[in-house]
mmCIF file with all atom_site columns, C-alpha atoms in Angstrom:
data_model
loop_
_atom_site.group_PDB
_atom_site.id
_atom_site.type_symbol
_atom_site.label_atom_id
_atom_site.label_alt_id
_atom_site.label_comp_id
_atom_site.label_asym_id
_atom_site.label_entity_id
_atom_site.label_seq_id
_atom_site.pdbx_PDB_ins_code
_atom_site.Cartn_x
_atom_site.Cartn_y
_atom_site.Cartn_z
_atom_site.occupancy
_atom_site.B_iso_or_equiv
_atom_site.pdbx_formal_charge
_atom_site.auth_seq_id
_atom_site.auth_comp_id
_atom_site.auth_asym_id
_atom_site.auth_atom_id
_atom_site.pdbx_PDB_model_num
ATOM 1   C CA . UNK A 1 1   ? 97.815  106.498 115.070 1.00 92.00 ? 27  UNK A CA 1
ATOM 2   C CA . UNK A 1 2   ? 95.637  104.372 112.612 1.00 93.00 ? 28  UNK A CA 1
ATOM 3   C CA . UNK A 1 3   ? 93.206  101.803 114.987 1.00 95.00 ? 29  UNK A CA 1
ATOM 4   C CA . UNK A 1 4   ? 90.542  99.823  114.831 1.00 96.00 ? 30  UNK A CA 1
ATOM 5   C CA . UNK A 1 5   ? 88.565  98.192  117.897 1.00 97.00 ? 31  UNK A CA 1
ATOM 6   C CA . UNK A 1 6   ? 86.073  95.712  117.511 1.00 97.00 ? 32  UNK A CA 1
ATOM 7   C CA . UNK A 1 7   ? 83.505  95.032  120.162 1.00 97.00 ? 33  UNK A CA 1
ATOM 8   C CA . UNK A 1 8   ? 80.103  93.281  120.694 1.00 97.00 ? 34  UNK A CA 1
ATOM 9   C CA . UNK A 1 9   ? 80.872  89.629  120.969 1.00 96.00 ? 35  UNK A CA 1
ATOM 10  C CA . UNK A 1 10  ? 80.001  87.389  123.535 1.00 96.00 ? 36  UNK A CA 1
ATOM 11  C CA . UNK A 1 11  ? 77.938  83.798  124.079 1.00 97.00 ? 37  UNK A CA 1
ATOM 12  C CA . UNK A 1 12  ? 74.611  83.737  122.082 1.00 97.00 ? 38  UNK A CA 1
ATOM 13  C CA . UNK A 1 13  ? 72.211  80.723  121.121 1.00 97.00 ? 39  UNK A CA 1
ATOM 14  C CA . UNK A 1 14  ? 72.234  79.014  117.853 1.00 97.00 ? 40  UNK A CA 1
ATOM 15  C CA . UNK A 1 15  ? 69.498  80.606  115.779 1.00 97.00 ? 41  UNK A CA 1
ATOM 16  C CA . UNK A 1 16  ? 70.267  84.112  117.703 1.00 97.00 ? 42  UNK A CA 1
ATOM 17  C CA . UNK A 1 17  ? 71.956  87.631  116.520 1.00 97.00 ? 43  UNK A CA 1
ATOM 18  C CA . UNK A 1 18  ? 74.528  89.832  117.391 1.00 98.00 ? 44  UNK A CA 1
ATOM 19  C CA . UNK A 1 19  ? 75.856  93.113  116.173 1.00 98.00 ? 45  UNK A CA 1
ATOM 20  C CA . UNK A 1 20  ? 79.337  93.348  116.203 1.00 98.00 ? 46  UNK A CA 1
ATOM 21  C CA . UNK A 1 21  ? 81.557  97.042  115.636 1.00 97.00 ? 47  UNK A CA 1
ATOM 22  C CA . UNK A 1 22  ? 84.505  98.526  114.764 1.00 96.00 ? 48  UNK A CA 1
ATOM 23  C CA . UNK A 1 23  ? 85.455  101.605 115.457 1.00 96.00 ? 49  UNK A CA 1
ATOM 24  C CA . UNK A 1 24  ? 88.141  103.053 113.366 1.00 94.00 ? 50  UNK A CA 1
ATOM 25  C CA . UNK A 1 25  ? 90.148  106.525 114.422 1.00 93.00 ? 51  UNK A CA 1
ATOM 26  C CA . UNK A 1 26  ? 93.682  107.768 112.753 1.00 92.00 ? 52  UNK A CA 1
ATOM 27  C CA . UNK A 1 27  ? 92.315  107.873 109.162 1.00 90.00 ? 53  UNK A CA 1
ATOM 28  C CA . UNK A 1 28  ? 90.350  108.762 106.769 1.00 86.00 ? 54  UNK A CA 1
ATOM 29  C CA . UNK A 1 29  ? 87.063  106.177 107.401 1.00 82.00 ? 55  UNK A CA 1
ATOM 30  C CA . UNK A 1 30  ? 85.562  106.476 103.957 1.00 77.00 ? 56  UNK A CA 1
ATOM 31  C CA . UNK A 1 31  ? 89.050  106.061 101.877 1.00 80.00 ? 57  UNK A CA 1
ATOM 32  C CA . UNK A 1 32  ? 89.446  102.550 102.607 1.00 82.00 ? 58  UNK A CA 1
ATOM 33  C CA . UNK A 1 33  ? 87.859  99.325  101.993 1.00 83.00 ? 59  UNK A CA 1
ATOM 34  C CA . UNK A 1 34  ? 86.879  98.043  105.695 1.00 90.00 ? 60  UNK A CA 1
ATOM 35  C CA . UNK A 1 35  ? 86.848  93.739  105.919 1.00 94.00 ? 61  UNK A CA 1
ATOM 36  C CA . UNK A 1 36  ? 85.885  91.449  108.190 1.00 97.00 ? 62  UNK A CA 1
ATOM 37  C CA . UNK A 1 37  ? 87.546  88.078  108.917 1.00 98.00 ? 63  UNK A CA 1
ATOM 38  C CA . UNK A 1 38  ? 87.211  85.677  111.161 1.00 98.00 ? 64  UNK A CA 1
ATOM 39  C CA . UNK A 1 39  ? 89.129  82.889  112.417 1.00 98.00 ? 65  UNK A CA 1
ATOM 40  C CA . UNK A 1 40  ? 88.032  79.942  114.720 1.00 96.00 ? 66  UNK A CA 1
ATOM 41  C CA . UNK A 1 41  ? 90.301  79.440  117.566 1.00 92.00 ? 67  UNK A CA 1
ATOM 42  C CA . UNK A 1 42  ? 93.165  77.281  116.773 1.00 91.00 ? 68  UNK A CA 1
ATOM 43  C CA . UNK A 1 43  ? 92.373  77.258  112.752 1.00 94.00 ? 69  UNK A CA 1
ATOM 44  C CA . UNK A 1 44  ? 92.984  79.709  109.959 1.00 95.00 ? 70  UNK A CA 1
ATOM 45  C CA . UNK A 1 45  ? 91.476  82.898  108.452 1.00 97.00 ? 71  UNK A CA 1
ATOM 46  C CA . UNK A 1 46  ? 88.586  83.406  106.987 1.00 97.00 ? 72  UNK A CA 1
ATOM 47  C CA . UNK A 1 47  ? 87.050  86.087  104.925 1.00 97.00 ? 73  UNK A CA 1
ATOM 48  C CA . UNK A 1 48  ? 83.431  87.421  105.421 1.00 97.00 ? 74  UNK A CA 1
ATOM 49  C CA . UNK A 1 49  ? 82.674  90.596  104.086 1.00 95.00 ? 75  UNK A CA 1
ATOM 50  C CA . UNK A 1 50  ? 83.552  93.826  102.676 1.00 91.00 ? 76  UNK A CA 1
ATOM 51  C CA . UNK A 1 51  ? 82.366  97.541  102.653 1.00 70.00 ? 77  UNK A CA 1
ATOM 52  C CA . UNK A 1 52  ? 83.707  100.210 100.174 1.00 58.00 ? 78  UNK A CA 1
ATOM 53  C CA . UNK A 1 53  ? 83.980  103.561 102.161 1.00 47.00 ? 79  UNK A CA 1
ATOM 54  C CA . UNK A 1 54  ? 81.397  105.859 99.864  1.00 57.00 ? 80  UNK A CA 1
ATOM 55  C CA . UNK A 1 55  ? 79.434  103.056 97.998  1.00 64.00 ? 81  UNK A CA 1
ATOM 56  C CA . UNK A 1 56  ? 76.540  100.953 99.259  1.00 61.00 ? 82  UNK A CA 1
ATOM 57  C CA . UNK A 1 57  ? 78.326  97.240  97.382  1.00 81.00 ? 83  UNK A CA 1
ATOM 58  C CA . UNK A 1 58  ? 78.553  94.977  100.566 1.00 89.00 ? 84  UNK A CA 1
ATOM 59  C CA . UNK A 1 59  ? 80.011  91.795  99.254  1.00 90.00 ? 85  UNK A CA 1
ATOM 60  C CA . UNK A 1 60  ? 79.699  88.496  101.362 1.00 93.00 ? 86  UNK A CA 1
ATOM 61  C CA . UNK A 1 61  ? 81.304  85.159  102.074 1.00 95.00 ? 87  UNK A CA 1
ATOM 62  C CA . UNK A 1 62  ? 78.802  82.368  100.480 1.00 95.00 ? 88  UNK A CA 1
ATOM 63  C CA . UNK A 1 63  ? 78.952  80.742  104.219 1.00 96.00 ? 89  UNK A CA 1
ATOM 64  C CA . UNK A 1 64  ? 77.262  83.905  105.766 1.00 97.00 ? 90  UNK A CA 1
ATOM 65  C CA . UNK A 1 65  ? 75.015  85.484  102.473 1.00 96.00 ? 91  UNK A CA 1
ATOM 66  C CA . UNK A 1 66  ? 71.568  85.895  103.708 1.00 96.00 ? 92  UNK A CA 1
ATOM 67  C CA . UNK A 1 67  ? 72.328  85.829  107.363 1.00 97.00 ? 93  UNK A CA 1
ATOM 68  C CA . UNK A 1 68  ? 74.951  88.857  107.888 1.00 97.00 ? 94  UNK A CA 1
ATOM 69  C CA . UNK A 1 69  ? 74.881  92.278  106.813 1.00 95.00 ? 95  UNK A CA 1
ATOM 70  C CA . UNK A 1 70  ? 77.569  94.546  106.939 1.00 93.00 ? 96  UNK A CA 1
ATOM 71  C CA . UNK A 1 71  ? 76.849  98.361  107.650 1.00 90.00 ? 97  UNK A CA 1
ATOM 72  C CA . UNK A 1 72  ? 78.612  101.468 108.337 1.00 86.00 ? 98  UNK A CA 1
ATOM 73  C CA . UNK A 1 73  ? 78.433  104.882 110.617 1.00 87.00 ? 99  UNK A CA 1
ATOM 74  C CA . UNK A 1 74  ? 80.272  107.704 108.716 1.00 82.00 ? 100 UNK A CA 1
ATOM 75  C CA . UNK A 1 75  ? 79.721  110.102 111.512 1.00 87.00 ? 101 UNK A CA 1
ATOM 76  C CA . UNK A 1 76  ? 80.771  107.470 114.368 1.00 92.00 ? 102 UNK A CA 1
ATOM 77  C CA . UNK A 1 77  ? 83.696  105.810 112.245 1.00 92.00 ? 103 UNK A CA 1
ATOM 78  C CA . UNK A 1 78  ? 82.567  102.671 112.688 1.00 93.00 ? 104 UNK A CA 1
ATOM 79  C CA . UNK A 1 79  ? 81.984  99.602  110.498 1.00 92.00 ? 105 UNK A CA 1
ATOM 80  C CA . UNK A 1 80  ? 79.239  97.217  112.068 1.00 95.00 ? 106 UNK A CA 1
ATOM 81  C CA . UNK A 1 81  ? 78.525  93.485  111.239 1.00 97.00 ? 107 UNK A CA 1
ATOM 82  C CA . UNK A 1 82  ? 74.742  92.219  112.052 1.00 97.00 ? 108 UNK A CA 1
ATOM 83  C CA . UNK A 1 83  ? 74.722  88.704  111.934 1.00 98.00 ? 109 UNK A CA 1
ATOM 84  C CA . UNK A 1 84  ? 71.182  86.913  112.561 1.00 98.00 ? 110 UNK A CA 1
ATOM 85  C CA . UNK A 1 85  ? 70.808  83.048  112.473 1.00 97.00 ? 111 UNK A CA 1
ATOM 86  C CA . UNK A 1 86  ? 73.747  82.558  114.192 1.00 98.00 ? 112 UNK A CA 1
ATOM 87  C CA . UNK A 1 87  ? 75.081  78.600  113.960 1.00 97.00 ? 113 UNK A CA 1
ATOM 88  C CA . UNK A 1 88  ? 77.574  77.058  116.162 1.00 97.00 ? 114 UNK A CA 1
ATOM 89  C CA . UNK A 1 89  ? 79.810  77.121  113.260 1.00 96.00 ? 115 UNK A CA 1
ATOM 90  C CA . UNK A 1 90  ? 80.051  80.852  113.367 1.00 98.00 ? 116 UNK A CA 1
ATOM 91  C CA . UNK A 1 91  ? 81.990  80.792  116.616 1.00 98.00 ? 117 UNK A CA 1
ATOM 92  C CA . UNK A 1 92  ? 85.134  82.633  115.753 1.00 98.00 ? 118 UNK A CA 1
ATOM 93  C CA . UNK A 1 93  ? 87.404  85.441  116.751 1.00 98.00 ? 119 UNK A CA 1
ATOM 94  C CA . UNK A 1 94  ? 86.042  88.385  114.125 1.00 98.00 ? 120 UNK A CA 1
ATOM 95  C CA . UNK A 1 95  ? 88.682  90.831  113.057 1.00 98.00 ? 121 UNK A CA 1
ATOM 96  C CA . UNK A 1 96  ? 88.015  94.182  111.519 1.00 97.00 ? 122 UNK A CA 1
ATOM 97  C CA . UNK A 1 97  ? 91.014  94.662  108.845 1.00 96.00 ? 123 UNK A CA 1
ATOM 98  C CA . UNK A 1 98  ? 91.772  97.932  106.758 1.00 95.00 ? 124 UNK A CA 1
ATOM 99  C CA . UNK A 1 99  ? 92.323  97.544  103.316 1.00 91.00 ? 125 UNK A CA 1
ATOM 100 C CA . UNK A 1 100 ? 95.423  99.260  101.918 1.00 90.00 ? 126 UNK A CA 1
ATOM 101 C CA . UNK A 1 101 ? 96.184  98.964  98.298  1.00 85.00 ? 127 UNK A CA 1
ATOM 102 C CA . UNK A 1 102 ? 95.058  95.025  98.668  1.00 88.00 ? 128 UNK A CA 1
ATOM 103 C CA . UNK A 1 103 ? 97.200  94.567  101.402 1.00 94.00 ? 129 UNK A CA 1
ATOM 104 C CA . UNK A 1 104 ? 95.352  94.724  104.608 1.00 96.00 ? 130 UNK A CA 1
ATOM 105 C CA . UNK A 1 105 ? 98.054  96.682  107.097 1.00 95.00 ? 131 UNK A CA 1
ATOM 106 C CA . UNK A 1 106 ? 95.592  97.645  110.297 1.00 96.00 ? 132 UNK A CA 1
ATOM 107 C CA . UNK A 1 107 ? 94.118  94.887  112.318 1.00 97.00 ? 133 UNK A CA 1
ATOM 108 C CA . UNK A 1 108 ? 91.753  95.392  115.135 1.00 97.00 ? 134 UNK A CA 1
ATOM 109 C CA . UNK A 1 109 ? 92.826  93.237  118.561 1.00 97.00 ? 135 UNK A CA 1
ATOM 110 C CA . UNK A 1 110 ? 89.340  91.105  117.618 1.00 97.00 ? 136 UNK A CA 1
ATOM 111 C CA . UNK A 1 111 ? 86.444  90.154  119.321 1.00 97.00 ? 137 UNK A CA 1
ATOM 112 C CA . UNK A 1 112 ? 85.141  86.485  120.053 1.00 98.00 ? 138 UNK A CA 1
ATOM 113 C CA . UNK A 1 113 ? 81.959  84.704  118.770 1.00 98.00 ? 139 UNK A CA 1
ATOM 114 C CA . UNK A 1 114 ? 80.678  81.571  120.841 1.00 98.00 ? 140 UNK A CA 1
ATOM 115 C CA . UNK A 1 115 ? 77.462  80.173  119.373 1.00 97.00 ? 141 UNK A CA 1
ATOM 116 C CA . UNK A 1 116 ? 76.754  77.301  122.015 1.00 96.00 ? 142 UNK A CA 1
ATOM 117 C CA . UNK A 1 117 ? 73.350  76.652  123.911 1.00 94.00 ? 143 UNK A CA 1
ATOM 118 C CA . UNK B 2 1   ? 87.355  80.722  94.659  1.00 94.00 ? 23  UNK B CA 1
ATOM 119 C CA . UNK B 2 2   ? 91.049  80.594  94.654  1.00 96.00 ? 24  UNK B CA 1
ATOM 120 C CA . UNK B 2 3   ? 92.670  77.987  96.629  1.00 97.00 ? 25  UNK B CA 1
ATOM 121 C CA . UNK B 2 4   ? 96.205  78.979  98.497  1.00 98.00 ? 26  UNK B CA 1
ATOM 122 C CA . UNK B 2 5   ? 98.095  76.280  99.795  1.00 98.00 ? 27  UNK B CA 1
ATOM 123 C CA . UNK B 2 6   ? 101.143 76.755  102.396 1.00 98.00 ? 28  UNK B CA 1
ATOM 124 C CA . UNK B 2 7   ? 104.166 74.363  102.756 1.00 96.00 ? 29  UNK B CA 1
ATOM 125 C CA . UNK B 2 8   ? 105.120 73.258  105.005 1.00 96.00 ? 30  UNK B CA 1
ATOM 126 C CA . UNK B 2 9   ? 102.170 73.205  107.548 1.00 97.00 ? 31  UNK B CA 1
ATOM 127 C CA . UNK B 2 10  ? 104.689 73.334  110.640 1.00 96.00 ? 32  UNK B CA 1
ATOM 128 C CA . UNK B 2 11  ? 108.675 73.866  110.533 1.00 96.00 ? 33  UNK B CA 1
ATOM 129 C CA . UNK B 2 12  ? 111.051 73.551  113.468 1.00 96.00 ? 34  UNK B CA 1
ATOM 130 C CA . UNK B 2 13  ? 114.503 75.973  113.434 1.00 96.00 ? 35  UNK B CA 1
ATOM 131 C CA . UNK B 2 14  ? 117.162 77.173  115.229 1.00 96.00 ? 36  UNK B CA 1
ATOM 132 C CA . UNK B 2 15  ? 118.235 80.989  116.286 1.00 96.00 ? 37  UNK B CA 1
ATOM 133 C CA . UNK B 2 16  ? 120.369 81.930  112.868 1.00 96.00 ? 38  UNK B CA 1
ATOM 134 C CA . UNK B 2 17  ? 118.536 79.423  110.483 1.00 96.00 ? 39  UNK B CA 1
ATOM 135 C CA . UNK B 2 18  ? 117.294 80.310  107.219 1.00 97.00 ? 40  UNK B CA 1
ATOM 136 C CA . UNK B 2 19  ? 114.076 79.192  106.216 1.00 97.00 ? 41  UNK B CA 1
ATOM 137 C CA . UNK B 2 20  ? 111.834 79.563  103.294 1.00 98.00 ? 42  UNK B CA 1
ATOM 138 C CA . UNK B 2 21  ? 107.868 78.620  103.096 1.00 98.00 ? 43  UNK B CA 1
ATOM 139 C CA . UNK B 2 22  ? 106.062 78.357  99.998  1.00 98.00 ? 44  UNK B CA 1
ATOM 140 C CA . UNK B 2 23  ? 102.740 79.267  99.052  1.00 98.00 ? 45  UNK B CA 1
ATOM 141 C CA . UNK B 2 24  ? 101.121 78.197  95.924  1.00 98.00 ? 46  UNK B CA 1
ATOM 142 C CA . UNK B 2 25  ? 97.244  79.520  94.164  1.00 98.00 ? 47  UNK B CA 1
ATOM 143 C CA . UNK B 2 26  ? 94.933  77.165  92.192  1.00 97.00 ? 48  UNK B CA 1
ATOM 144 C CA . UNK B 2 27  ? 95.565  79.935  89.382  1.00 97.00 ? 49  UNK B CA 1
ATOM 145 C CA . UNK B 2 28  ? 97.188  83.019  88.761  1.00 97.00 ? 50  UNK B CA 1
ATOM 146 C CA . UNK B 2 29  ? 96.880  85.846  91.211  1.00 96.00 ? 51  UNK B CA 1
ATOM 147 C CA . UNK B 2 30  ? 99.427  87.624  89.683  1.00 94.00 ? 52  UNK B CA 1
ATOM 148 C CA . UNK B 2 31  ? 101.553 90.168  92.113  1.00 96.00 ? 53  UNK B CA 1
ATOM 149 C CA . UNK B 2 32  ? 98.317  90.129  94.289  1.00 97.00 ? 54  UNK B CA 1
ATOM 150 C CA . UNK B 2 33  ? 99.995  88.098  97.256  1.00 97.00 ? 55  UNK B CA 1
ATOM 151 C CA . UNK B 2 34  ? 100.543 89.353  100.770 1.00 98.00 ? 56  UNK B CA 1
ATOM 152 C CA . UNK B 2 35  ? 102.189 87.554  103.712 1.00 98.00 ? 57  UNK B CA 1
ATOM 153 C CA . UNK B 2 36  ? 101.091 87.998  107.639 1.00 98.00 ? 58  UNK B CA 1
ATOM 154 C CA . UNK B 2 37  ? 102.750 86.901  110.697 1.00 98.00 ? 59  UNK B CA 1
ATOM 155 C CA . UNK B 2 38  ? 100.411 85.978  113.398 1.00 98.00 ? 60  UNK B CA 1
ATOM 156 C CA . UNK B 2 39  ? 101.273 85.246  117.345 1.00 97.00 ? 61  UNK B CA 1
ATOM 157 C CA . UNK B 2 40  ? 99.069  83.547  119.951 1.00 94.00 ? 62  UNK B CA 1
ATOM 158 C CA . UNK B 2 41  ? 96.260  85.676  120.855 1.00 94.00 ? 63  UNK B CA 1
ATOM 159 C CA . UNK B 2 42  ? 96.997  88.632  118.562 1.00 96.00 ? 64  UNK B CA 1
ATOM 160 C CA . UNK B 2 43  ? 95.921  89.561  115.353 1.00 97.00 ? 65  UNK B CA 1
ATOM 161 C CA . UNK B 2 44  ? 97.807  89.108  112.122 1.00 97.00 ? 66  UNK B CA 1
ATOM 162 C CA . UNK B 2 45  ? 100.174 91.648  111.141 1.00 98.00 ? 67  UNK B CA 1
ATOM 163 C CA . UNK B 2 46  ? 101.208 92.819  107.430 1.00 98.00 ? 68  UNK B CA 1
ATOM 164 C CA . UNK B 2 47  ? 104.720 91.409  106.777 1.00 98.00 ? 69  UNK B CA 1
ATOM 165 C CA . UNK B 2 48  ? 105.760 91.837  102.649 1.00 98.00 ? 70  UNK B CA 1
ATOM 166 C CA . UNK B 2 49  ? 102.827 92.945  100.379 1.00 97.00 ? 71  UNK B CA 1
ATOM 167 C CA . UNK B 2 50  ? 102.630 92.869  96.436  1.00 96.00 ? 72  UNK B CA 1
ATOM 168 C CA . UNK B 2 51  ? 104.380 89.472  96.514  1.00 96.00 ? 73  UNK B CA 1
ATOM 169 C CA . UNK B 2 52  ? 108.031 91.413  97.207  1.00 97.00 ? 74  UNK B CA 1
ATOM 170 C CA . UNK B 2 53  ? 107.200 94.652  99.166  1.00 97.00 ? 75  UNK B CA 1
ATOM 171 C CA . UNK B 2 54  ? 107.931 94.533  102.865 1.00 97.00 ? 76  UNK B CA 1
ATOM 172 C CA . UNK B 2 55  ? 106.064 96.967  105.082 1.00 96.00 ? 77  UNK B CA 1
ATOM 173 C CA . UNK B 2 56  ? 107.094 99.399  106.717 1.00 95.00 ? 78  UNK B CA 1
ATOM 174 C CA . UNK B 2 57  ? 108.997 98.700  110.081 1.00 95.00 ? 79  UNK B CA 1
ATOM 175 C CA . UNK B 2 58  ? 109.223 95.046  109.291 1.00 97.00 ? 80  UNK B CA 1
ATOM 176 C CA . UNK B 2 59  ? 113.111 93.610  110.084 1.00 96.00 ? 81  UNK B CA 1
ATOM 177 C CA . UNK B 2 60  ? 115.107 93.257  106.637 1.00 96.00 ? 82  UNK B CA 1
ATOM 178 C CA . UNK B 2 61  ? 115.621 89.682  107.427 1.00 97.00 ? 83  UNK B CA 1
ATOM 179 C CA . UNK B 2 62  ? 111.790 89.014  105.537 1.00 98.00 ? 84  UNK B CA 1
ATOM 180 C CA . UNK B 2 63  ? 111.795 88.647  101.872 1.00 97.00 ? 85  UNK B CA 1
ATOM 181 C CA . UNK B 2 64  ? 109.187 87.909  99.497  1.00 97.00 ? 86  UNK B CA 1
ATOM 182 C CA . UNK B 2 65  ? 109.245 86.329  95.704  1.00 97.00 ? 87  UNK B CA 1
ATOM 183 C CA . UNK B 2 66  ? 107.572 84.729  93.217  1.00 95.00 ? 88  UNK B CA 1
ATOM 184 C CA . UNK B 2 67  ? 104.872 85.915  90.872  1.00 93.00 ? 89  UNK B CA 1
ATOM 185 C CA . UNK B 2 68  ? 101.406 84.302  89.228  1.00 95.00 ? 90  UNK B CA 1
ATOM 186 C CA . UNK B 2 69  ? 101.075 80.526  91.293  1.00 97.00 ? 91  UNK B CA 1
ATOM 187 C CA . UNK B 2 70  ? 104.068 80.048  93.120  1.00 98.00 ? 92  UNK B CA 1
ATOM 188 C CA . UNK B 2 71  ? 105.427 82.464  95.925  1.00 98.00 ? 93  UNK B CA 1
ATOM 189 C CA . UNK B 2 72  ? 108.218 82.079  98.861  1.00 98.00 ? 94  UNK B CA 1
ATOM 190 C CA . UNK B 2 73  ? 108.631 83.820  102.085 1.00 98.00 ? 95  UNK B CA 1
ATOM 191 C CA . UNK B 2 74  ? 112.168 83.672  103.124 1.00 98.00 ? 96  UNK B CA 1
ATOM 192 C CA . UNK B 2 75  ? 113.695 84.315  106.664 1.00 97.00 ? 97  UNK B CA 1
ATOM 193 C CA . UNK B 2 76  ? 117.426 84.876  106.343 1.00 94.00 ? 98  UNK B CA 1
ATOM 194 C CA . UNK B 2 77  ? 118.284 84.613  110.372 1.00 93.00 ? 99  UNK B CA 1
ATOM 195 C CA . UNK B 2 78  ? 115.476 83.322  112.405 1.00 96.00 ? 100 UNK B CA 1
ATOM 196 C CA . UNK B 2 79  ? 115.446 85.528  115.752 1.00 97.00 ? 101 UNK B CA 1
ATOM 197 C CA . UNK B 2 80  ? 113.254 84.143  118.844 1.00 96.00 ? 102 UNK B CA 1
ATOM 198 C CA . UNK B 2 81  ? 110.869 86.537  118.424 1.00 96.00 ? 103 UNK B CA 1
ATOM 199 C CA . UNK B 2 82  ? 109.988 84.790  114.740 1.00 97.00 ? 104 UNK B CA 1
ATOM 200 C CA . UNK B 2 83  ? 108.041 82.237  116.105 1.00 97.00 ? 105 UNK B CA 1
ATOM 201 C CA . UNK B 2 84  ? 105.074 82.436  114.735 1.00 97.00 ? 106 UNK B CA 1
ATOM 202 C CA . UNK B 2 85  ? 102.236 81.316  112.365 1.00 98.00 ? 107 UNK B CA 1
ATOM 203 C CA . UNK B 2 86  ? 102.768 82.490  109.061 1.00 98.00 ? 108 UNK B CA 1
ATOM 204 C CA . UNK B 2 87  ? 100.256 83.015  106.291 1.00 98.00 ? 109 UNK B CA 1
ATOM 205 C CA . UNK B 2 88  ? 99.669  84.016  102.540 1.00 98.00 ? 110 UNK B CA 1
ATOM 206 C CA . UNK B 2 89  ? 96.504  85.599  101.262 1.00 98.00 ? 111 UNK B CA 1
ATOM 207 C CA . UNK B 2 90  ? 95.742  86.548  97.657  1.00 98.00 ? 112 UNK B CA 1
ATOM 208 C CA . UNK B 2 91  ? 93.563  89.540  96.983  1.00 95.00 ? 113 UNK B CA 1
ATOM 209 C CA . UNK B 2 92  ? 93.818  89.386  93.203  1.00 95.00 ? 114 UNK B CA 1
ATOM 210 C CA . UNK B 2 93  ? 89.773  88.329  93.198  1.00 92.00 ? 115 UNK B CA 1
ATOM 211 C CA . UNK B 2 94  ? 86.679  88.158  95.663  1.00 90.00 ? 116 UNK B CA 1
ATOM 212 C CA . UNK B 2 95  ? 86.828  86.518  98.013  1.00 93.00 ? 117 UNK B CA 1
ATOM 213 C CA . UNK B 2 96  ? 90.078  87.203  99.089  1.00 95.00 ? 118 UNK B CA 1
ATOM 214 C CA . UNK B 2 97  ? 91.611  84.080  100.682 1.00 97.00 ? 119 UNK B CA 1
ATOM 215 C CA . UNK B 2 98  ? 94.598  82.766  102.618 1.00 98.00 ? 120 UNK B CA 1
ATOM 216 C CA . UNK B 2 99  ? 96.289  79.908  102.821 1.00 97.00 ? 121 UNK B CA 1
ATOM 217 C CA . UNK B 2 100 ? 95.963  77.329  105.910 1.00 97.00 ? 122 UNK B CA 1
ATOM 218 C CA . UNK B 2 101 ? 99.241  78.923  107.928 1.00 97.00 ? 123 UNK B CA 1
ATOM 219 C CA . UNK B 2 102 ? 102.884 77.346  108.547 1.00 97.00 ? 124 UNK B CA 1
ATOM 220 C CA . UNK B 2 103 ? 103.811 77.405  112.178 1.00 97.00 ? 125 UNK B CA 1
ATOM 221 C CA . UNK B 2 104 ? 107.273 78.245  112.958 1.00 97.00 ? 126 UNK B CA 1
ATOM 222 C CA . UNK B 2 105 ? 108.817 76.977  116.138 1.00 96.00 ? 127 UNK B CA 1
ATOM 223 C CA . UNK B 2 106 ? 112.056 78.611  117.082 1.00 93.00 ? 128 UNK B CA 1
#
């Protein structure tokens, strides 16, 4: 079964840091784009970042560029999102999603990040 | 960035009705257009990809059409479980972008 499981969310103060994880199973991790996407509760979906499996070429939304860093551990089939200098507007549910030929066919359950003092 | 605009933003319909949701792109996305369904507290689920191809396991009452800048999602005979928010998404260019969503109440 193809599966993605996010973890690492929680409550953090503005200016703080968190690292999210996305554990993949049931498919070849390095053969797929994996995206981070976020959703403010009750609002729409916003793409955050992408990491190409076999290349070191991440891309980021302008809203997080310079603050967020995507990385991976192939041995653990896990994708990470290091989030620094967090802002109140980064509060959202963060999902990872598998890209399967330009559509995203598998999503994790999401992890909630709350940035508040 | 390519802007995706859905209409309507919300609608109410009855079981057995046929409904159509429209998605317009600010520039051509060819057929790199996907539709997702999201229920409260759940992750989005892929329904249609490449504008018109039904994802495996999705009921045949769902269909998609369109190209370039104008796309539609049609549900031919609404079922109670179709109550959800529907999003279109373009993956033609980076950043991939979503429509604002259409909330469907049954």
